Amino acid sequence: MECLTRITNRTLLSIILLFAIAIVISISGCYNDNEEDLYPGSGGCDTSNVTYSNSVAPVFAGYCNSCHNANNASGSILTDSYTEVKNNMSRIYGAIYHQSGFSAMPKDAGQLSPCDLAKVDIWVRQGMPNN
Ligand code: HEC
């Protein structure tokens, strides 16, 4: 009889422990959720302090400079120089926004993310400062 009680208590303890573990796992699962992963493009885009060097140049470096540099100026466009970017922004803008009359860029790849497009757009609206 005593033995049976002990087993029952242990079983009960195991069940409680399992529940506790399950709760901890499900809660920590929620903490790991991040808005940018759940809803790409809707959040996590920091456009509060857009500058050429910190916001715009890295986008071109990541998606454009390999085909648009001094040694390989596809379409006579350079994207690795502030002056060239500024002087050619009407074509660059048309290309990255996939506007009609322009070759869609980056070539043979998906369009830039809404966040990267927003950074370029904000900088253009600021008057393309060299900052
Ligand atoms: C894989 C190579 C490659 C990448 C990456 C690439 N381009 Fe191009 N780009 C080209 C080539 C080749 C041309 C010229 C032929 C054409 O227009 O399709 C061109 C043309 C252009 C033009 C002229 C388009 C026009 O209609 O006047 C612009 C502007 C441009 N690219 C901007 C960009 C920007 C901005 C990026 C990055 C977001 C980028 N490119 C990424 C290869 C590339």
PDB file of C-alpha atoms in Angstrom, residues 6-88:
ATOM      1  CA  ARG A   6       4.888   6.434  -3.482  1.00  0.00           C
ATOM      2  CA  ILE A   7       4.540   5.494  -7.165  1.00  0.00           C
ATOM      3  CA  THR A   8       1.410   7.604  -7.503  1.00  0.00           C
ATOM      4  CA  ASN A   9       3.142  10.570  -5.904  1.00  0.00           C
ATOM      5  CA  ARG A  10       6.121  10.167  -8.180  1.00  0.00           C
ATOM      6  CA  THR A  11       3.875   9.918 -11.238  1.00  0.00           C
ATOM      7  CA  LEU A  12       2.015  13.023 -10.152  1.00  0.00           C
ATOM      8  CA  LEU A  13       5.321  14.843  -9.672  1.00  0.00           C
ATOM      9  CA  SER A  14       6.483  13.807 -13.147  1.00  0.00           C
ATOM     10  CA  ILE A  15       3.298  15.079 -14.711  1.00  0.00           C
ATOM     11  CA  ILE A  16       3.614  18.423 -12.911  1.00  0.00           C
ATOM     12  CA  LEU A  17       7.259  18.647 -13.952  1.00  0.00           C
ATOM     13  CA  LEU A  18       6.377  17.921 -17.597  1.00  0.00           C
ATOM     14  CA  PHE A  19       3.721  20.631 -17.545  1.00  0.00           C
ATOM     15  CA  ALA A  20       6.179  23.086 -16.035  1.00  0.00           C
ATOM     16  CA  ILE A  21       8.731  22.297 -18.756  1.00  0.00           C
ATOM     17  CA  ALA A  22       6.097  22.611 -21.469  1.00  0.00           C
ATOM     18  CA  ILE A  23       5.021  26.010 -20.144  1.00  0.00           C
ATOM     19  CA  VAL A  24       8.600  27.273 -19.938  1.00  0.00           C
ATOM     20  CA  ILE A  25       9.284  26.111 -23.508  1.00  0.00           C
ATOM     21  CA  SER A  26       6.160  27.712 -24.929  1.00  0.00           C
ATOM     22  CA  ILE A  27       6.842  31.005 -23.135  1.00  0.00           C
ATOM     23  CA  SER A  28      10.470  31.171 -24.215  1.00  0.00           C
ATOM     24  CA  GLY A  29       9.280  30.341 -27.746  1.00  0.00           C
ATOM     25  CA  CYS A  30       7.243  33.542 -27.704  1.00  0.00           C
ATOM     26  CA  TYR A  31      10.182  35.577 -26.440  1.00  0.00           C
ATOM     27  CA  ASN A  32      12.236  34.411 -29.387  1.00  0.00           C
ATOM     28  CA  ASP A  33       9.615  35.589 -31.863  1.00  0.00           C
ATOM     29  CA  ASN A  34      10.740  38.720 -33.561  1.00  0.00           C
ATOM     30  CA  GLU A  35       8.537  40.988 -35.569  1.00  0.00           C
ATOM     31  CA  GLU A  36      10.894  41.111 -38.536  1.00  0.00           C
ATOM     32  CA  ASP A  37      10.919  37.280 -38.796  1.00  0.00           C
ATOM     33  CA  LEU A  38       7.159  36.964 -38.414  1.00  0.00           C
ATOM     34  CA  TYR A  39       6.220  39.833 -40.689  1.00  0.00           C
ATOM     35  CA  PRO A  40       9.119  40.615 -43.020  1.00  0.00           C
ATOM     36  CA  GLY A  41       9.028  44.183 -44.167  1.00  0.00           C
ATOM     37  CA  SER A  42       6.440  45.399 -41.669  1.00  0.00           C
ATOM     38  CA  GLY A  43       8.752  46.238 -38.805  1.00  0.00           C
ATOM     39  CA  GLY A  44      12.333  46.332 -37.720  1.00  0.00           C
ATOM     40  CA  CYS A  45      13.210  48.824 -40.422  1.00  0.00           C
ATOM     41  CA  ASP A  46      15.128  51.660 -38.821  1.00  0.00           C
ATOM     42  CA  THR A  47      14.657  54.726 -40.967  1.00  0.00           C
ATOM     43  CA  SER A  48      15.033  57.209 -38.124  1.00  0.00           C
ATOM     44  CA  ASN A  49      18.508  58.405 -39.006  1.00  0.00           C
ATOM     45  CA  VAL A  50      19.154  57.750 -42.689  1.00  0.00           C
ATOM     46  CA  THR A  51      22.525  58.872 -44.021  1.00  0.00           C
ATOM     47  CA  TYR A  52      24.440  58.167 -47.210  1.00  0.00           C
ATOM     48  CA  SER A  53      27.343  56.388 -45.503  1.00  0.00           C
ATOM     49  CA  ASN A  54      25.371  54.344 -42.966  1.00  0.00           C
ATOM     50  CA  SER A  55      22.149  53.585 -44.855  1.00  0.00           C
ATOM     51  CA  VAL A  56      22.446  54.045 -48.616  1.00  0.00           C
ATOM     52  CA  ALA A  57      26.057  53.101 -49.428  1.00  0.00           C
ATOM     53  CA  PRO A  58      25.744  49.687 -47.673  1.00  0.00           C
ATOM     54  CA  VAL A  59      22.695  48.823 -49.823  1.00  0.00           C
ATOM     55  CA  PHE A  60      24.606  49.550 -53.027  1.00  0.00           C
ATOM     56  CA  ALA A  61      27.680  47.766 -51.684  1.00  0.00           C
ATOM     57  CA  GLY A  62      25.599  44.689 -50.978  1.00  0.00           C
ATOM     58  CA  TYR A  63      23.569  44.531 -54.179  1.00  0.00           C
ATOM     59  CA  CYS A  64      25.081  46.726 -56.878  1.00  0.00           C
ATOM     60  CA  ASN A  65      28.795  47.515 -56.635  1.00  0.00           C
ATOM     61  CA  SER A  66      29.916  44.120 -57.941  1.00  0.00           C
ATOM     62  CA  CYS A  67      28.533  45.086 -61.373  1.00  0.00           C
ATOM     63  CA  HIS A  68      28.829  48.853 -61.097  1.00  0.00           C
ATOM     64  CA  ASN A  69      32.381  49.794 -60.126  1.00  0.00           C
ATOM     65  CA  ALA A  70      35.265  51.531 -61.885  1.00  0.00           C
ATOM     66  CA  ASN A  71      36.527  48.265 -63.422  1.00  0.00           C
ATOM     67  CA  ASN A  72      33.080  47.074 -64.437  1.00  0.00           C
ATOM     68  CA  ALA A  73      30.717  49.967 -65.031  1.00  0.00           C
ATOM     69  CA  SER A  74      27.718  48.115 -66.425  1.00  0.00           C
ATOM     70  CA  GLY A  75      25.412  50.518 -68.257  1.00  0.00           C
ATOM     71  CA  SER A  76      27.977  53.287 -67.530  1.00  0.00           C
ATOM     72  CA  ILE A  77      26.645  53.398 -63.978  1.00  0.00           C
ATOM     73  CA  LEU A  78      28.831  53.473 -60.866  1.00  0.00           C
ATOM     74  CA  THR A  79      27.163  52.792 -57.546  1.00  0.00           C
ATOM     75  CA  ASP A  80      30.260  52.883 -55.344  1.00  0.00           C
ATOM     76  CA  SER A  81      30.805  56.637 -55.515  1.00  0.00           C
ATOM     77  CA  TYR A  82      28.689  59.328 -53.859  1.00  0.00           C
ATOM     78  CA  THR A  83      29.020  61.735 -56.791  1.00  0.00           C
ATOM     79  CA  GLU A  84      28.111  59.092 -59.381  1.00  0.00           C
ATOM     80  CA  VAL A  85      25.145  57.877 -57.339  1.00  0.00           C
ATOM     81  CA  LYS A  86      23.876  61.421 -56.928  1.00  0.00           C
ATOM     82  CA  ASN A  87      24.357  62.336 -60.601  1.00  0.00           C
ATOM     83  CA  ASN A  88      22.621  59.176 -61.831  1.00  0.00           C
TER      84      ASN A  88
END
